[in-house]
Coordinates of C-alpha atoms and ligand atoms in Angstrom, one line a residue:
M28 CA -23.7 -18.7 -13.4
M29 CA -20.9 -18.0 -15.8
N30 CA -18.1 -20.6 -15.6
L31 CA -15.1 -18.3 -14.9
T32 CA -12.6 -21.2 -14.8
D33 CA -13.3 -22.1 -18.4
M34 CA -10.5 -20.6 -20.4
K35 CA -12.6 -20.1 -23.6
T36 CA -15.4 -18.3 -21.6
V37 CA -12.9 -16.1 -19.9
K38 CA -11.0 -15.2 -23.1
S39 CA -14.2 -14.3 -25.0
L40 CA -15.5 -12.3 -22.0
L41 CA -12.2 -10.3 -21.8
A42 CA -12.1 -9.8 -25.6
K43 CA -15.8 -8.6 -25.6
H44 CA -14.9 -5.9 -23.1
G45 CA -11.5 -5.1 -24.8
F46 CA -9.8 -5.8 -21.5
H47 CA -6.0 -6.1 -21.2
F48 CA -4.3 -7.2 -18.0
S49 CA -2.5 -4.5 -15.9
K50 CA 0.7 -5.8 -14.5
K51 CA 0.9 -2.7 -12.4
L52 CA -2.3 -3.6 -10.6
G53 CA -1.1 -7.2 -10.0
Q54 CA -3.8 -8.7 -12.2
N55 CA -3.4 -12.5 -12.2
F56 CA -6.9 -14.0 -12.3
L57 CA -7.6 -17.5 -10.8
I58 CA -8.7 -20.0 -13.4
D59 CA -8.2 -23.3 -11.5
P60 CA -11.6 -24.6 -10.5
S61 CA -10.4 -26.2 -7.3
V62 CA -8.8 -23.1 -5.7
C63 CA -11.7 -20.6 -5.1
P64 CA -14.1 -23.1 -3.5
R65 CA -11.3 -24.0 -1.0
I66 CA -10.6 -20.4 -0.2
A67 CA -14.3 -19.7 0.3
E68 CA -14.8 -22.8 2.5
L69 CA -11.6 -22.3 4.7
G70 CA -12.1 -18.5 4.7
N71 CA -15.5 -18.6 6.6
A72 CA -17.7 -17.8 3.6
A73 CA -20.8 -19.2 5.5
P74 CA -24.2 -18.2 6.8
G75 CA -23.9 -15.5 9.5
Y76 CA -20.7 -14.1 7.9
G77 CA -20.1 -10.9 5.9
V78 CA -17.1 -11.3 3.7
L79 CA -14.9 -8.4 2.5
E80 CA -13.1 -9.3 -0.7
I81 CA -10.2 -7.2 -2.0
G82 CA -9.7 -7.1 -5.7
P83 CA -12.5 -9.3 -7.2
G84 CA -11.0 -9.1 -10.7
I85 CA -13.5 -10.7 -13.0
G86 CA -15.3 -12.3 -10.1
T87 CA -14.0 -15.9 -9.9
L88 CA -13.6 -16.0 -6.2
T89 CA -16.5 -13.6 -5.7
Q90 CA -18.9 -16.1 -7.1
Q91 CA -17.9 -18.7 -4.5
L92 CA -18.0 -16.2 -1.7
A93 CA -21.5 -15.0 -2.7
L94 CA -22.7 -18.6 -3.0
H95 CA -21.9 -19.4 0.6
A96 CA -21.6 -16.2 2.7
E97 CA -24.6 -14.2 4.0
R98 CA -23.2 -11.0 2.4
V99 CA -20.2 -10.1 0.3
T100 CA -18.6 -6.7 -0.3
S101 CA -15.9 -6.6 -3.0
V102 CA -13.6 -3.6 -3.5
E103 CA -12.0 -3.2 -6.9
L104 CA -9.6 -0.5 -7.9
D105 CA -9.7 -1.0 -11.7
Q106 CA -12.8 0.8 -13.1
R107 CA -12.5 -1.3 -16.4
L108 CA -13.5 -4.4 -14.4
L109 CA -16.9 -2.9 -13.1
P110 CA -18.9 -3.7 -16.3
I111 CA -17.3 -7.2 -16.5
L112 CA -18.3 -7.8 -12.8
Q113 CA -21.8 -6.6 -13.6
E114 CA -22.0 -9.3 -16.2
T115 CA -20.3 -12.1 -14.2
V116 CA -21.7 -11.6 -10.7
G117 CA -24.5 -9.0 -11.1
E118 CA -27.0 -11.8 -10.4
F119 CA -26.1 -12.1 -6.7
D120 CA -28.4 -9.9 -4.6
N121 CA -26.2 -10.5 -1.5
L122 CA -23.2 -8.9 -3.2
H123 CA -22.1 -5.2 -3.2
V124 CA -19.2 -4.2 -5.5
L125 CA -17.4 -0.9 -4.6
H126 CA -15.0 1.0 -6.7
G127 CA -11.8 2.3 -5.0
D128 CA -8.5 1.6 -3.5
I129 CA -8.8 -0.6 -0.4
L130 CA -6.1 1.5 1.3
D131 CA -8.4 4.6 1.2
F132 CA -11.2 2.9 3.0
D133 CA -11.8 3.3 6.8
I134 CA -12.1 -0.5 7.4
P135 CA -14.1 -0.5 10.7
K136 CA -16.5 2.1 9.2
L137 CA -16.9 0.1 6.0
L138 CA -17.6 -3.2 7.9
A139 CA -20.1 -1.6 10.2
Q140 CA -22.0 -0.2 7.2
E141 CA -21.8 -3.3 5.1
F142 CA -22.2 -6.1 7.6
P143 CA -24.4 -5.0 10.6
G144 CA -25.0 -7.9 13.0
L145 CA -22.7 -10.3 11.1
R146 CA -19.4 -11.8 11.9
V147 CA -16.7 -10.7 9.4
A148 CA -14.1 -12.5 7.4
V149 CA -11.7 -11.1 4.7
C150 CA -10.9 -13.2 1.6
A151 CA -8.7 -12.2 -1.3
N152 CA -6.4 -13.2 -4.0
L153 CA -4.2 -10.2 -3.2
P154 CA -2.4 -7.9 -5.7
Y155 CA 1.2 -8.9 -4.8
Y156 CA 2.6 -5.4 -5.2
I157 CA 0.8 -4.2 -2.1
T158 CA 0.5 -7.4 0.1
T159 CA 2.1 -5.9 3.2
P160 CA 0.4 -2.5 3.1
I161 CA -3.0 -4.2 2.7
L162 CA -2.4 -6.6 5.5
M163 CA -1.1 -3.9 7.8
H164 CA -4.1 -1.6 6.8
L165 CA -6.5 -4.3 7.9
L166 CA -4.7 -5.4 11.0
E167 CA -3.8 -1.9 12.3
S168 CA -7.4 -0.8 11.8
G169 CA -8.5 -2.9 14.7
A170 CA -11.6 -3.9 12.8
P171 CA -13.5 -6.8 14.3
V172 CA -12.5 -9.5 11.7
D173 CA -12.3 -13.2 12.6
T174 CA -10.0 -14.4 9.8
I175 CA -8.1 -13.0 6.9
T176 CA -7.6 -15.6 4.2
V177 CA -5.4 -14.5 1.4
M178 CA -3.5 -15.7 -1.6
V179 CA 0.0 -14.3 -1.4
Q180 CA 3.5 -15.0 -2.9
K181 CA 4.8 -18.2 -1.3
E182 CA 7.9 -16.6 0.0
V183 CA 5.7 -14.0 1.8
A184 CA 3.5 -16.7 3.2
E185 CA 6.5 -18.4 4.7
K186 CA 7.8 -15.2 6.2
L187 CA 4.4 -14.4 7.7
Q188 CA 4.0 -17.7 9.4
A189 CA 7.7 -17.9 10.5
K190 CA 8.3 -18.2 14.3
V191 CA 9.2 -14.9 15.9
G192 CA 12.8 -15.2 17.3
T193 CA 14.1 -17.2 14.3
R194 CA 16.2 -16.1 11.3
D195 CA 13.2 -16.5 9.0
S196 CA 11.2 -13.8 10.8
G197 CA 11.0 -10.2 9.8
A198 CA 9.2 -7.0 10.9
I199 CA 6.0 -8.2 9.1
T200 CA 6.2 -11.5 11.0
V201 CA 6.2 -9.6 14.3
A202 CA 3.3 -7.4 13.2
V203 CA 1.2 -10.4 12.2
N204 CA 1.9 -12.2 15.4
Y205 CA 1.0 -9.0 17.4
Y206 CA -2.5 -9.1 15.8
G207 CA -3.1 -12.8 15.4
T208 CA -1.8 -16.2 14.3
A209 CA -0.8 -17.1 10.7
E210 CA -1.1 -20.5 9.1
L211 CA -0.2 -21.6 5.6
L212 CA -3.2 -23.4 4.2
F213 CA -2.1 -24.7 0.8
P214 CA 0.3 -24.0 -2.1
V215 CA -1.1 -22.9 -5.5
Q216 CA 0.6 -23.6 -8.8
R217 CA 1.6 -20.8 -11.2
D218 CA -0.6 -22.3 -13.9
S219 CA -3.7 -21.8 -11.7
F220 CA -3.7 -18.1 -12.9
L221 CA -4.3 -16.2 -16.1
P222 CA -1.7 -14.9 -16.9
P223 CA 0.6 -17.1 -14.7
P224 CA 2.7 -15.0 -12.3
N225 CA 6.5 -15.3 -12.1
V226 CA 6.4 -16.5 -8.5
D227 CA 4.9 -19.4 -6.6
S228 CA 1.8 -18.7 -4.5
A229 CA 0.1 -20.0 -1.3
V230 CA -3.1 -19.4 0.6
L231 CA -2.4 -18.1 4.1
Q232 CA -4.9 -17.5 6.9
I233 CA -4.5 -15.1 9.8
R234 CA -6.7 -15.7 12.8
V235 CA -7.1 -12.3 14.3
E236 CA -6.7 -12.2 18.1
Q237 CA -5.4 -9.5 20.3
R238 CA -2.8 -11.4 22.4
Y239 CA -0.2 -8.7 23.0
A240 CA -2.0 -5.3 22.9
H241 CA -2.6 -5.2 26.6
L242 CA 1.1 -5.9 27.3
T243 CA 2.4 -3.1 25.2
D244 CA 2.8 0.4 26.8
N245 CA 3.3 2.2 23.5
P246 CA 2.4 0.4 20.3
T247 CA 3.8 3.2 18.1
H248 CA 7.2 2.9 19.8
F249 CA 7.0 -0.9 19.6
F250 CA 6.4 -1.0 15.8
A251 CA 9.0 1.7 15.2
M252 CA 11.6 -0.2 17.2
V253 CA 10.8 -3.5 15.4
K254 CA 11.0 -1.8 12.0
Q255 CA 14.3 -0.1 12.7
G256 CA 15.8 -3.2 14.3
F257 CA 14.9 -5.4 11.3
S258 CA 16.0 -2.8 8.8
Q259 CA 19.6 -3.5 10.0
R260 CA 19.1 -7.1 10.9
R261 CA 22.7 -8.2 10.5
K262 CA 23.8 -5.7 13.1
T263 CA 23.5 -6.3 16.8
L264 CA 20.4 -4.7 18.3
V265 CA 22.7 -2.3 20.2
N266 CA 24.3 -1.1 16.9
A267 CA 21.0 -1.1 15.0
L268 CA 19.0 0.9 17.5
S269 CA 21.8 3.3 18.4
A270 CA 22.1 4.2 14.7
T271 CA 18.4 4.4 13.8
M272 CA 16.7 5.5 17.1
H273 CA 19.6 7.4 18.6
Y274 CA 19.7 5.6 21.9
E275 CA 23.1 5.7 23.6
K276 CA 24.8 2.4 23.3
S277 CA 25.5 2.3 27.1
R278 CA 21.8 2.8 27.8
L279 CA 20.9 0.0 25.4
I280 CA 23.4 -2.4 26.9
G281 CA 22.1 -1.5 30.4
V282 CA 18.5 -2.3 29.4
L283 CA 19.5 -5.5 27.7
R284 CA 21.3 -6.5 30.9
E285 CA 18.2 -5.8 33.0
L286 CA 16.2 -8.0 30.6
E287 CA 18.9 -10.7 31.0
L288 CA 19.8 -10.5 27.3
P289 CA 23.3 -10.6 25.9
E290 CA 24.9 -7.5 24.4
T291 CA 25.3 -9.3 21.1
V292 CA 21.7 -10.1 20.6
R293 CA 20.0 -9.3 17.3
M294 CA 16.4 -8.2 16.7
E295 CA 15.7 -11.6 15.0
N296 CA 16.7 -13.5 18.2
L297 CA 14.0 -12.0 20.4
T298 CA 10.6 -13.5 21.2
M299 CA 7.4 -11.4 21.2
E300 CA 7.5 -11.1 25.0
Q301 CA 11.2 -10.0 24.9
L302 CA 10.5 -7.5 22.1
I303 CA 7.6 -6.0 24.1
A304 CA 9.6 -5.9 27.3
L305 CA 12.4 -4.1 25.5
S306 CA 10.1 -1.5 24.0
N307 CA 8.3 -0.9 27.3
R308 CA 11.7 -0.4 29.1
L309 CA 13.0 1.9 26.4
C310 CA 9.8 4.0 26.6
Q311 CA 10.5 4.4 30.4
V312 CA 14.1 5.4 29.5
D313 CA 12.6 8.0 27.0
A314 CA 10.4 9.3 29.8
G315 CA 13.4 9.8 32.1
E316 CA 12.5 7.0 34.5
S317 CA 15.6 5.0 34.0
N318 CA 17.1 5.5 37.4
Ligands
SAM3 N1 -9.9 -12.0 -7.2 C1 -9.5 -12.1 -8.6 C2 -9.1 -13.6 -8.9 O1 -8.7 -14.2 -7.9 O2 -9.1 -14.0 -10.0 C3 -8.4 -11.1 -9.0 C4 -7.2 -11.2 -8.2 S1 -5.9 -10.2 -8.9 C5 -4.5 -11.0 -8.2 C6 -5.9 -8.7 -7.9 C7 -7.0 -7.8 -8.1 O3 -6.9 -6.7 -7.2 C8 -7.1 -7.2 -9.5 O4 -8.4 -7.2 -9.9 C9 -6.7 -5.7 -9.3 O5 -7.3 -4.8 -10.2 C10 -7.2 -5.4 -7.9 N2 -6.5 -4.4 -7.1 C11 -5.2 -4.0 -7.3 N3 -4.9 -3.0 -6.4 C12 -6.0 -2.8 -5.6 C13 -6.3 -1.9 -4.6 N4 -5.4 -1.1 -4.1 N5 -7.6 -1.9 -4.0 C14 -8.5 -2.8 -4.6 N6 -8.2 -3.6 -5.6 C15 -7.0 -3.6 -6.1

C-alpha cells in the first residue's frame, strides 16, 4: 500500500500526474499519519459496515476506511483525481469510487445500491466551502446512517455541538440536534494538511437519531422559522418573525404568552422543545385555528 502520509511520495505522485490543488474545491489533503486511522476507528469503519466517503482526494483516509470497513464507496467531484485514486487505492476490491458532486446524489438510493444488508456510516474530510450544505443534504435525506464523522473547520464544529438555547447556537445547531447528537472528537493541527488551510480544524461526530420528528407537525415550517429567526438573531423573536414571516406582532405575542415565554425572547434563547411548540402553534394560527 502506498504511504500517502510520506511527503516525498505524495509530492512525486502529484508531480507525476501534473496535479495542482484547487482552492475552489477545498483541497487540503491529510498527511498526518495519526489522523486517518483515528477517523476510521471512531467513525465505524468496521466489519458489517458500509462507509460512504465524501471527497477522497488522493485516498489517504480511503485507505484506512477500506482496510477496516466491509465496503467503502467514495464520491469525488474532481475528475483529475480519478487516475490518482486508481493508482493509490485501486488494489482494494471492497472499494467503489464514483465521480460526481455529492449534492447531486439521492443518498438513500445510493446507500441502498452500494450497501445492501450493511449498517452505514459516513466519514469525510469535508471540503469546507460546502460543509453545511453537505451535512444538511445527508441529514434531510433521512438515509439510514448510524454516524457521520467529519473533519470540519473548528469554529463550525463548535457551533454544531453548541447547546440549543445558548448564544453559541445557530440555525445549523438546531438542524443537527433535530436529526441527532453532535460531539467534538478531537482537534487537528493546520500542519496535518497539504497545503495547510488558513483555519483550525476538528473532527466531529453526529450520531443520527430521530428524537424530534414525531413531535413536529410541519418540519418545513419549523426549519423556515428557525432559519428566519436566526437570520435576525439580535432582534427579538417577535420583531424577527414579523419582519421575515409576516406574522402580526400581536399574534406572535399572544402565542408566546400561551407558551409562557416573555415577549422579549430571542430565537437563540429557546430550547428544541420550545422551538417545536412555537412552530406547531404558529402552524395552527396559519390554519386559522387560533381562536
Ligand atoms: N479525503 C481527502 C483527505 O483527507 O486527504 C481529501 C479531503 S479535501 C479537504 C476535500 C475533497 O473533496 C477534495 O478531494 C475535493 O476535490 C472533494 N470535493 C469537493 N467538493 C466536492 C463535492 N461537491 N462532492 C464530492 N467531492 C467534493
